[in-house]
CSV table of C-alpha atoms and ligand atoms in Angstrom, one decimal:
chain,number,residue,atom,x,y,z
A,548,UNK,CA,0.0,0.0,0.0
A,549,UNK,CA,1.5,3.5,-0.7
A,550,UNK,CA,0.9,6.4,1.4
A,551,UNK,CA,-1.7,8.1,-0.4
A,552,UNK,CA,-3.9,4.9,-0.3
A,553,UNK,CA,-3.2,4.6,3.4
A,554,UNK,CA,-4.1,7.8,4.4
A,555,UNK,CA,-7.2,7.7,1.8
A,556,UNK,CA,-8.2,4.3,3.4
A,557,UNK,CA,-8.1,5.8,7.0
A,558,UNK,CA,-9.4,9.0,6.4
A,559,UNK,CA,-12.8,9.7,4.6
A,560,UNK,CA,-14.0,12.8,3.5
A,561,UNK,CA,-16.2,13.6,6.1
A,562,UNK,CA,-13.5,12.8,8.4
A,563,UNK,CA,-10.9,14.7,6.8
A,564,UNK,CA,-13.3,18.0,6.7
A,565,UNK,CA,-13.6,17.5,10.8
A,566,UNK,CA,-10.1,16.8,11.2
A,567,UNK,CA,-9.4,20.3,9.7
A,568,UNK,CA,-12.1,21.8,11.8
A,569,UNK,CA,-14.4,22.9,9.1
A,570,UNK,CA,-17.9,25.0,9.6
A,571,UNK,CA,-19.8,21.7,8.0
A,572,UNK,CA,-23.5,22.5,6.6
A,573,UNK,CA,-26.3,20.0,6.1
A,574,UNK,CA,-29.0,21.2,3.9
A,575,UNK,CA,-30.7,18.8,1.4
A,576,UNK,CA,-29.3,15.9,1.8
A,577,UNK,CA,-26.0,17.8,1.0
A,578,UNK,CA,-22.6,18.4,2.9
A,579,UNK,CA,-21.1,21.8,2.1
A,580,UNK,CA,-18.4,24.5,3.4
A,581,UNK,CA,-17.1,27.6,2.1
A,582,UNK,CA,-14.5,27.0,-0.6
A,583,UNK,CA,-11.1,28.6,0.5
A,584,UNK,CA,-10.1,28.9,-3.6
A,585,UNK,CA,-12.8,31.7,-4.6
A,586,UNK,CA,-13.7,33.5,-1.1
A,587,UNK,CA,-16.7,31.8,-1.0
A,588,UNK,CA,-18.9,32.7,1.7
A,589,UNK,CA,-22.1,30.6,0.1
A,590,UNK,CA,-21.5,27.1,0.8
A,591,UNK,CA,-20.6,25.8,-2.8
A,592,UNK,CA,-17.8,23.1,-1.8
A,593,UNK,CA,-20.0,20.1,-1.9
A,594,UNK,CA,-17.8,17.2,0.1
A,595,UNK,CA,-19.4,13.7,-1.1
A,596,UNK,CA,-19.2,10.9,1.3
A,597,UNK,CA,-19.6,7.7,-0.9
A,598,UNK,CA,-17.0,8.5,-3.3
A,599,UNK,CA,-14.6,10.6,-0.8
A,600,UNK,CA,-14.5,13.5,-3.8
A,601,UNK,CA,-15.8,17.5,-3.2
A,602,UNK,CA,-16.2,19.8,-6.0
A,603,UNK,CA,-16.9,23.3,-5.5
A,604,UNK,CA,-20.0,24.5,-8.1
A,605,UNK,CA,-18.6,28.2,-7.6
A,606,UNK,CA,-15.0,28.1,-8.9
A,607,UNK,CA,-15.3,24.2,-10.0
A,608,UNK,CA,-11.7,23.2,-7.7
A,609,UNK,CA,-12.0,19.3,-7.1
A,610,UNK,CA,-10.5,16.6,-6.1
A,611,UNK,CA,-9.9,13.9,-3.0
A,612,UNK,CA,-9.2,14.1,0.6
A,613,UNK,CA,-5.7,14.8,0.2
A,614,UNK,CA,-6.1,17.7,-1.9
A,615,UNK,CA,-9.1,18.8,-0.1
A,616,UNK,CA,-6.3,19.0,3.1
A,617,UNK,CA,-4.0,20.9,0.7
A,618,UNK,CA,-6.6,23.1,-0.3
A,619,UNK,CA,-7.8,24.2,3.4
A,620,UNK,CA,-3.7,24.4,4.7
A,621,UNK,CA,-2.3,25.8,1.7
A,622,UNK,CA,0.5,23.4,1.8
A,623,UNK,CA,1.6,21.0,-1.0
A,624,UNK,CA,0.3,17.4,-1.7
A,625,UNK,CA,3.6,16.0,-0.5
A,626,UNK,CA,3.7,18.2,2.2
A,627,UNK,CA,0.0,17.2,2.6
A,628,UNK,CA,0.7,13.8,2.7
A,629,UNK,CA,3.5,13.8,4.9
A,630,UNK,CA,1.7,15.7,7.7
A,631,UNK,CA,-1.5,12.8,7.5
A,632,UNK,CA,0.7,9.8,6.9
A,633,UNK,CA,0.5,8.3,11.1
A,634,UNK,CA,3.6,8.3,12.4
A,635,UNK,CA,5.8,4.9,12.5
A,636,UNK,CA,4.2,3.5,9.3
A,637,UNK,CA,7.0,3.1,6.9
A,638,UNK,CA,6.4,3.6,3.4
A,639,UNK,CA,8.4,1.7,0.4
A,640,UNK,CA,8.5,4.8,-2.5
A,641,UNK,CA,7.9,3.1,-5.1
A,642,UNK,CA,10.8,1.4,-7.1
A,643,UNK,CA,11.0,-0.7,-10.7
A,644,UNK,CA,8.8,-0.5,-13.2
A,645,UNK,CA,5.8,-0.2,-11.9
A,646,UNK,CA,7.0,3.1,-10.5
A,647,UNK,CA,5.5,5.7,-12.9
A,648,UNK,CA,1.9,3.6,-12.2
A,649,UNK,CA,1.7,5.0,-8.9
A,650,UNK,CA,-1.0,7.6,-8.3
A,651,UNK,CA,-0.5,10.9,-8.8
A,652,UNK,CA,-2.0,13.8,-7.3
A,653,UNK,CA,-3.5,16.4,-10.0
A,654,UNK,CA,-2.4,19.9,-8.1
A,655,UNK,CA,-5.5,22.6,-6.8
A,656,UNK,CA,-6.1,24.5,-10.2
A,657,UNK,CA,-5.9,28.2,-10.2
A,658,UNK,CA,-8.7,30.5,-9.0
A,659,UNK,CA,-10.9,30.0,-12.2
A,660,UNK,CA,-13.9,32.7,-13.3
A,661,UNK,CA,-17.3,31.0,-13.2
A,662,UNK,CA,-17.8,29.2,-16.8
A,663,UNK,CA,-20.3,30.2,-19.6
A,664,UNK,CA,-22.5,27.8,-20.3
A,665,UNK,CA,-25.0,29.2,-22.8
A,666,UNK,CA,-23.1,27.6,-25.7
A,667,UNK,CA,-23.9,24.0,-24.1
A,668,UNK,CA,-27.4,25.0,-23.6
A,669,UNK,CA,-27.9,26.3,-26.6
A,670,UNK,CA,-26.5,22.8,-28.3
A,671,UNK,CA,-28.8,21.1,-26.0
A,672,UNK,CA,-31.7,22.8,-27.3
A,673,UNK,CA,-30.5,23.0,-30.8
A,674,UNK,CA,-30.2,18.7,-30.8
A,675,UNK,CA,-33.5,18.1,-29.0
A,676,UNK,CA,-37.3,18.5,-30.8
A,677,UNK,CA,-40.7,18.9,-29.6
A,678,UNK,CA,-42.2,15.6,-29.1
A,679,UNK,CA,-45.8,14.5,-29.9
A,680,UNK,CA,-46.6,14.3,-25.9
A,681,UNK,CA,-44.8,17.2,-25.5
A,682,UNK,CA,-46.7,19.1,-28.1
A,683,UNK,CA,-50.3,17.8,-26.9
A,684,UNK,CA,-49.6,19.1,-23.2
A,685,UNK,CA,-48.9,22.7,-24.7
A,686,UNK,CA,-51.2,22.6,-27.2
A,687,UNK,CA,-54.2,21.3,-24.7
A,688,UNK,CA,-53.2,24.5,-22.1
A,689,UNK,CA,-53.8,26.6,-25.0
A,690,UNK,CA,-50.2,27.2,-26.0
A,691,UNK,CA,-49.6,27.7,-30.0
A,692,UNK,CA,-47.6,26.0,-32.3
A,693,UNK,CA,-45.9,29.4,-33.2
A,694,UNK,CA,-44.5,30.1,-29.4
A,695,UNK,CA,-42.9,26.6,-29.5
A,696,UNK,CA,-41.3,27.7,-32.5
A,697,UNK,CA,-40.5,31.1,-31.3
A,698,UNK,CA,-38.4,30.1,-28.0
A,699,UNK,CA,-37.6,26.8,-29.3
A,700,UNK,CA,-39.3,25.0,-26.4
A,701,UNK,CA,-38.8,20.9,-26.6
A,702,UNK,CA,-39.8,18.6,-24.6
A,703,UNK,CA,-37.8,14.8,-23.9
A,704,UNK,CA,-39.9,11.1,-23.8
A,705,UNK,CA,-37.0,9.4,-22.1
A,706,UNK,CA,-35.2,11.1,-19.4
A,707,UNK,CA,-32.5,8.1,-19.6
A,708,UNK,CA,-31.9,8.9,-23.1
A,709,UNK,CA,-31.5,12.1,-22.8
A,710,UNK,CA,-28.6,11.7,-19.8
A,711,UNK,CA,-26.8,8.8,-22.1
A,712,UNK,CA,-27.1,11.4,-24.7
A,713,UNK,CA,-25.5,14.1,-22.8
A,714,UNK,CA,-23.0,12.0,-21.1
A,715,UNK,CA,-21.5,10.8,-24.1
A,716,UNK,CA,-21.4,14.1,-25.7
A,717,UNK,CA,-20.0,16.4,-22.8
A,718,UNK,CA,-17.2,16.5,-20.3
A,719,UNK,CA,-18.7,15.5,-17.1
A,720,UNK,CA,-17.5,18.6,-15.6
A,721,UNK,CA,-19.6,20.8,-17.7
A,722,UNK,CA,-22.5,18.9,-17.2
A,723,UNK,CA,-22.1,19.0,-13.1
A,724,UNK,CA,-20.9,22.4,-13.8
A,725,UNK,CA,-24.0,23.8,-15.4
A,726,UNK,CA,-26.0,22.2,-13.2
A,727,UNK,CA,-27.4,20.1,-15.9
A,728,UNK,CA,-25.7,16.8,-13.7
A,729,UNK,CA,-25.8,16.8,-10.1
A,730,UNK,CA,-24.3,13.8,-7.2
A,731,UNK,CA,-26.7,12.1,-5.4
A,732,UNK,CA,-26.1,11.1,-1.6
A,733,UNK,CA,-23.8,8.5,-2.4
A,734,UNK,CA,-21.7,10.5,-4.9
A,735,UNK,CA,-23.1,9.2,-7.9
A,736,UNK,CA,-23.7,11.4,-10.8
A,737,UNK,CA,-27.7,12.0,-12.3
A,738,UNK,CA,-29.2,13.9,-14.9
A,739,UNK,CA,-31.4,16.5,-12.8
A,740,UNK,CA,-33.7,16.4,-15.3
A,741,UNK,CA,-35.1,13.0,-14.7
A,742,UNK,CA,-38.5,12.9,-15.3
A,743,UNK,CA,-40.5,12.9,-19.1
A,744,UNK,CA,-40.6,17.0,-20.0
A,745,UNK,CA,-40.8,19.9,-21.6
A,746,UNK,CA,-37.9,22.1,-21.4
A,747,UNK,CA,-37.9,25.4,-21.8
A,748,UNK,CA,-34.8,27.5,-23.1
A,749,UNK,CA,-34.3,31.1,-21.2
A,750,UNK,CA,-33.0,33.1,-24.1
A,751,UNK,CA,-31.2,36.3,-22.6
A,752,UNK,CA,-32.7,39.5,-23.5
A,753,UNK,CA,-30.1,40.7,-25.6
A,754,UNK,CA,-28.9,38.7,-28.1
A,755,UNK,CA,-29.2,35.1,-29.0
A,756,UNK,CA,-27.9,33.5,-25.6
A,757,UNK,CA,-29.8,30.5,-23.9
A,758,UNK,CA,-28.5,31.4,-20.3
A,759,UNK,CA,-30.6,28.9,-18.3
A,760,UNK,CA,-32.9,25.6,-18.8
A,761,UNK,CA,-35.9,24.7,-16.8
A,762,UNK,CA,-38.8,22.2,-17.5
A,763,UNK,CA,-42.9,21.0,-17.3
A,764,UNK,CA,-42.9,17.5,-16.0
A,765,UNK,CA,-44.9,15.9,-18.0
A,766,UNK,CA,-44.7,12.8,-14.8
A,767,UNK,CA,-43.4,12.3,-11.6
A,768,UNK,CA,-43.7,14.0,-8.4
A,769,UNK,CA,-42.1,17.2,-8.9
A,770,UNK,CA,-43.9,19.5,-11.2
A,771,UNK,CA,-41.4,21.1,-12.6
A,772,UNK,CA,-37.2,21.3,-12.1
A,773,UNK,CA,-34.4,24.0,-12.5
A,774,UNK,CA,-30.8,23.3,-13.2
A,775,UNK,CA,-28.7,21.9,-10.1
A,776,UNK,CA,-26.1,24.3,-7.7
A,777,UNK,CA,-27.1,27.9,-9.9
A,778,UNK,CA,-29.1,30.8,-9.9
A,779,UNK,CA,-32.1,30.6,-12.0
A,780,UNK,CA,-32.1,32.8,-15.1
A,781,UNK,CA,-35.5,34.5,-15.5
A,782,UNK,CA,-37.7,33.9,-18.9
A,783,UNK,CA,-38.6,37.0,-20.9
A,784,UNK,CA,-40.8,37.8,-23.4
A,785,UNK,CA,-39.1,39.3,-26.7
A,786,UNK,CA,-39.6,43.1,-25.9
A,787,UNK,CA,-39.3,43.0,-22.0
A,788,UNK,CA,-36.7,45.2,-22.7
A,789,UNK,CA,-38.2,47.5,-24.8
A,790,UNK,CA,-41.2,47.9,-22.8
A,791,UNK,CA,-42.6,51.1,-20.3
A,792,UNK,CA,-43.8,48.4,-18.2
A,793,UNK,CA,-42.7,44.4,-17.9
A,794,UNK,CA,-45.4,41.9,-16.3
A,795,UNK,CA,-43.7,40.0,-14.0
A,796,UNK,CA,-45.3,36.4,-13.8
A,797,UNK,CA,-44.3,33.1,-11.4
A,798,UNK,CA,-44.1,30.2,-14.2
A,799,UNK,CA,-43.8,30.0,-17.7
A,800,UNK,CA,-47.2,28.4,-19.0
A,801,UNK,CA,-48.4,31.5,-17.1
A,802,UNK,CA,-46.0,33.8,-19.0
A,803,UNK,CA,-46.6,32.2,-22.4
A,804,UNK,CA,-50.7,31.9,-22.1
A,805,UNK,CA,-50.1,36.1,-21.3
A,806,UNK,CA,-48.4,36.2,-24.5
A,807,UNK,CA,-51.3,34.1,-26.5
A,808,UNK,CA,-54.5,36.3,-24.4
A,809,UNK,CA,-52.9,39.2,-25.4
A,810,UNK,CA,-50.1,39.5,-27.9
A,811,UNK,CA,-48.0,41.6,-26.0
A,812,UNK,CA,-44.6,40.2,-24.8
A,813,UNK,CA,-43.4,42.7,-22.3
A,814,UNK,CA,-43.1,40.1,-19.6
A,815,UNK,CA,-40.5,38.4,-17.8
A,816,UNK,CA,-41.3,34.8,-16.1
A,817,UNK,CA,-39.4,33.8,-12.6
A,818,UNK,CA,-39.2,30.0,-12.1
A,819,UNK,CA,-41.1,30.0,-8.6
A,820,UNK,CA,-42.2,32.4,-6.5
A,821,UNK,CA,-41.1,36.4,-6.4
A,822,UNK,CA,-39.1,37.0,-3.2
A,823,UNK,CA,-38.2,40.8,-2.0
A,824,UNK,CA,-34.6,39.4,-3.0
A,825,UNK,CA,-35.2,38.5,-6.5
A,826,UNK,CA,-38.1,41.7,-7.1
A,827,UNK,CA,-35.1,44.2,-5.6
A,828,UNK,CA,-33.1,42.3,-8.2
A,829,UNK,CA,-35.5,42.9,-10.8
A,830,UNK,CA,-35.6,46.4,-9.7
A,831,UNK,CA,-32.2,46.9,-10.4
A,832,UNK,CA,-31.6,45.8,-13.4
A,833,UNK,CA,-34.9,47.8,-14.8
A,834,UNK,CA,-34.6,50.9,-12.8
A,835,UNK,CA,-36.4,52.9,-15.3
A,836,UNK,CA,-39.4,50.6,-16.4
A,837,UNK,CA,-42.3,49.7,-14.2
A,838,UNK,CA,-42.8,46.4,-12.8
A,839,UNK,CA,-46.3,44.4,-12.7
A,840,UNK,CA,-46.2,42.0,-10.5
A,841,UNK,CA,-48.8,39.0,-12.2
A,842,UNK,CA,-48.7,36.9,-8.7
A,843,UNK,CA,-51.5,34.0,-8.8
A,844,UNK,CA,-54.4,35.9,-7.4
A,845,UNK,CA,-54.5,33.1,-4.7
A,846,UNK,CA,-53.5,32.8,-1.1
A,847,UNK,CA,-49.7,32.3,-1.7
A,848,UNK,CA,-49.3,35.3,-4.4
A,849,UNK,CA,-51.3,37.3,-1.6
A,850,UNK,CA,-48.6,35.9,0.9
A,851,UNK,CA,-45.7,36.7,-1.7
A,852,UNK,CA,-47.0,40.1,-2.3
A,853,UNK,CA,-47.3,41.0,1.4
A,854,UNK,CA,-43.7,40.8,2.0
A,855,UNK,CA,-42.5,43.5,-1.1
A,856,UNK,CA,-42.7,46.6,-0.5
A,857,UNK,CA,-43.9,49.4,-2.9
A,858,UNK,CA,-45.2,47.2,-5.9
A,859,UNK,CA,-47.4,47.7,-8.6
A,860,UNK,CA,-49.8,44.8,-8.9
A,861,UNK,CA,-51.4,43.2,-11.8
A,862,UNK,CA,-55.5,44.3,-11.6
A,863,UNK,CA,-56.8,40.9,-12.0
A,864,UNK,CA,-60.5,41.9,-11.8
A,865,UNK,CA,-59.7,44.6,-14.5
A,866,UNK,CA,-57.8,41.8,-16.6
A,867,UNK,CA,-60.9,39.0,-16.0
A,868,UNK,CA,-63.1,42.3,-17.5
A,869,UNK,CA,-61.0,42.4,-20.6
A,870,UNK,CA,-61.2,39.3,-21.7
A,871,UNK,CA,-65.0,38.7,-21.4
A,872,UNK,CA,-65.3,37.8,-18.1
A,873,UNK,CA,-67.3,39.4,-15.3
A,874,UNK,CA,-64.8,39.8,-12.2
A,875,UNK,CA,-62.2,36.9,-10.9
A,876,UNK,CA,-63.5,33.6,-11.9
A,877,UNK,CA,-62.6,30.7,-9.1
A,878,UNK,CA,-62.4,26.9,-9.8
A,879,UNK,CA,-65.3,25.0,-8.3
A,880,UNK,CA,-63.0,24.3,-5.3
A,881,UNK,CA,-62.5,27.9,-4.5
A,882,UNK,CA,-58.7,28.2,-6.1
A,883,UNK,CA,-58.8,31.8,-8.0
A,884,UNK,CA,-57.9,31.3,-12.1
A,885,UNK,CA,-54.3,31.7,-12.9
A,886,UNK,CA,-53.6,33.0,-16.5
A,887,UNK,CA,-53.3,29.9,-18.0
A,888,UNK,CA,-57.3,28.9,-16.9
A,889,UNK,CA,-58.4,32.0,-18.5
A,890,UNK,CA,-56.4,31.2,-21.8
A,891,UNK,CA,-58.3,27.5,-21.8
A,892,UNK,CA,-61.8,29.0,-20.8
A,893,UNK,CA,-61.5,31.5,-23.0
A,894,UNK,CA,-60.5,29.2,-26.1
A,895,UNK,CA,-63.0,26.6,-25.1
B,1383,ZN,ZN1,-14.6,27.6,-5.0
């Protein structure tokens, strides 16, 4: 046995991170610390248990325990390795000709700027089609054949095909890297888009970018899912930018059956629910156009809306008026419209 497969036999992962006394957080099944390579003070150094590996999603530094105690002391792997080995164990170096077989450490990479990853999205999106069910799902909710077309939605049958096909197109560290691929508990690597869906491309607002992915189950238990260890990307319409005012909506279908109702595409979608984080956010970044927010006129848009401050809101009973209807129409159970029930009652 050489030293490095000494000390990596006796000391895990987990029990390397306590040995060097580190602020461990459990959230999500995951164990993370701040990474020491990019100043992180977010918790993106992901420490994996089952296969004793970490990779930090912020500055993408990885590696085993031994680099993990190289990265945290600053020293070198040898030095690394000679501070862990216990003391009275003698090692052989390694002589003959299986010399050069022995493992070698790969050294901690530079501090590295956070990737781009719109040109893998976009060759995602460019190599995958609408499917029939796909299709149907839209079309049913009212969605046209021309806004598929237009933001180049598709939609996968076969989650497992679609991981084998990215997998043996792409580095693996892209794919953890843009969140497309995430570990599981026991340091396995997933597609986190594992159910049948459509997926929708977030084109940026200024030129022909994909910047983010995020799709419709079409089965399963989650409804919908974002990319893995990244900020979502909001969705906007084609003239969000060019708009006095921008309807801000929580989903897509919701965002899309606006567009159908009522041709206009000043609207930006957010995948989940507005925070005062993410409106500020919005805020900034369109500091001289005003801001609708289209919150579900329901209990939780109600609860959303009560915690931002100073917002415009989107008059639902005036918008129920407009399109035919005689104030806020409920489903039989109570549960207010959202957009999308108006664009299907309306059709029907
Ligand atoms: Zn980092």
């Amino acid at each position: 046995m050489t030293a490095i497969e000494k000390i990596k036999t006796d000391i895990g992962i987990m029990a390397m991170a306590q040995k060097l006394g580190l602020d461990i957080d459990h959230r999500n099944g995951k164990v993370t610390v701040n990474c020491p390579n990019c100043d992180d003070t977010g918790k993106h150094l992901t420490l994996y248990e089952g296969s004793n590996r970490f990779y930090c999603f912020k500055c993408q530094v990885k590696g085993d325990q031994i680099d993990l105690y190289s990265l945290f002391t600053g020293n070198s792997p040898k030095t690394a390795i000679a501070e862990l080995l216990p003391a009275g164990i003698h090692i052989t170096p390694p002589t003959g000709q299986n010399a050069h077989k022995q493992p070698v450490i790969k050294p901690v990479p530079a501090k590295t700027t956070l990737q781009d990853y719109t040109g893998l999205f976009y060759e995602v999106i460019a190599n995958q089609d609408i499917t029939q069910a796909g299709r149907d799902y839209l079309n049913k909710r009212g969605i046209t054949d021309a806004l598929i077309l237009k933001y180049s939605i598709t939609s996968i049958d076969d989650p497992k095909a679609f991981a084998n096909k990215l997998q043996a197109k792409y580095p693996l560290d892209d794919l953890l890297g843009s969140g497309l691929f995430d570990y599981s508990k026991n340091g396995k690597t997933y597609c986190s888009f594992f159910y049948p869906a459509i997926i929708f491309p977030h084109w940026a607002m200024d030129y022909p970018r994909i910047t983010y992915l995020s799709t419709r189950n079409l089965a399963g238990e989650a409804k919908s899912f974002k990319l893995h260890n990244t900020h979502s990307q909001p969705f906007p319409g084609n003239e969000a930018q060019h708009s006095k005012q921008i309807f801000i909506f929580e989903g897509i279908i919701n965002a899309l059956s606006y567009e159908v109702l009522t041709g206009k595409e000043n609207f930006i979608a957010i995948c989940g629910l507005i925070t005062p984080e993410s409106f500020d956010a919005l805020k900034l970044k369109f500091p001289n156009q005003k801001l609708i927010l289209g919150l579900d006129p329901d209990d939780a848009g109600k609860q959303a809306l009560s915690r931002i401050e100073s917002c415009t809101y989107i008059n639902w009973t005036g918008f129920a008026a407009e399109l035919g209807f005689k104030g806020l129409q409920h489903h039989p159970n109570g549960k207010a419209w959202d957009l999308n029930d108006y664009l299907i009652n309306k059709r029907g």
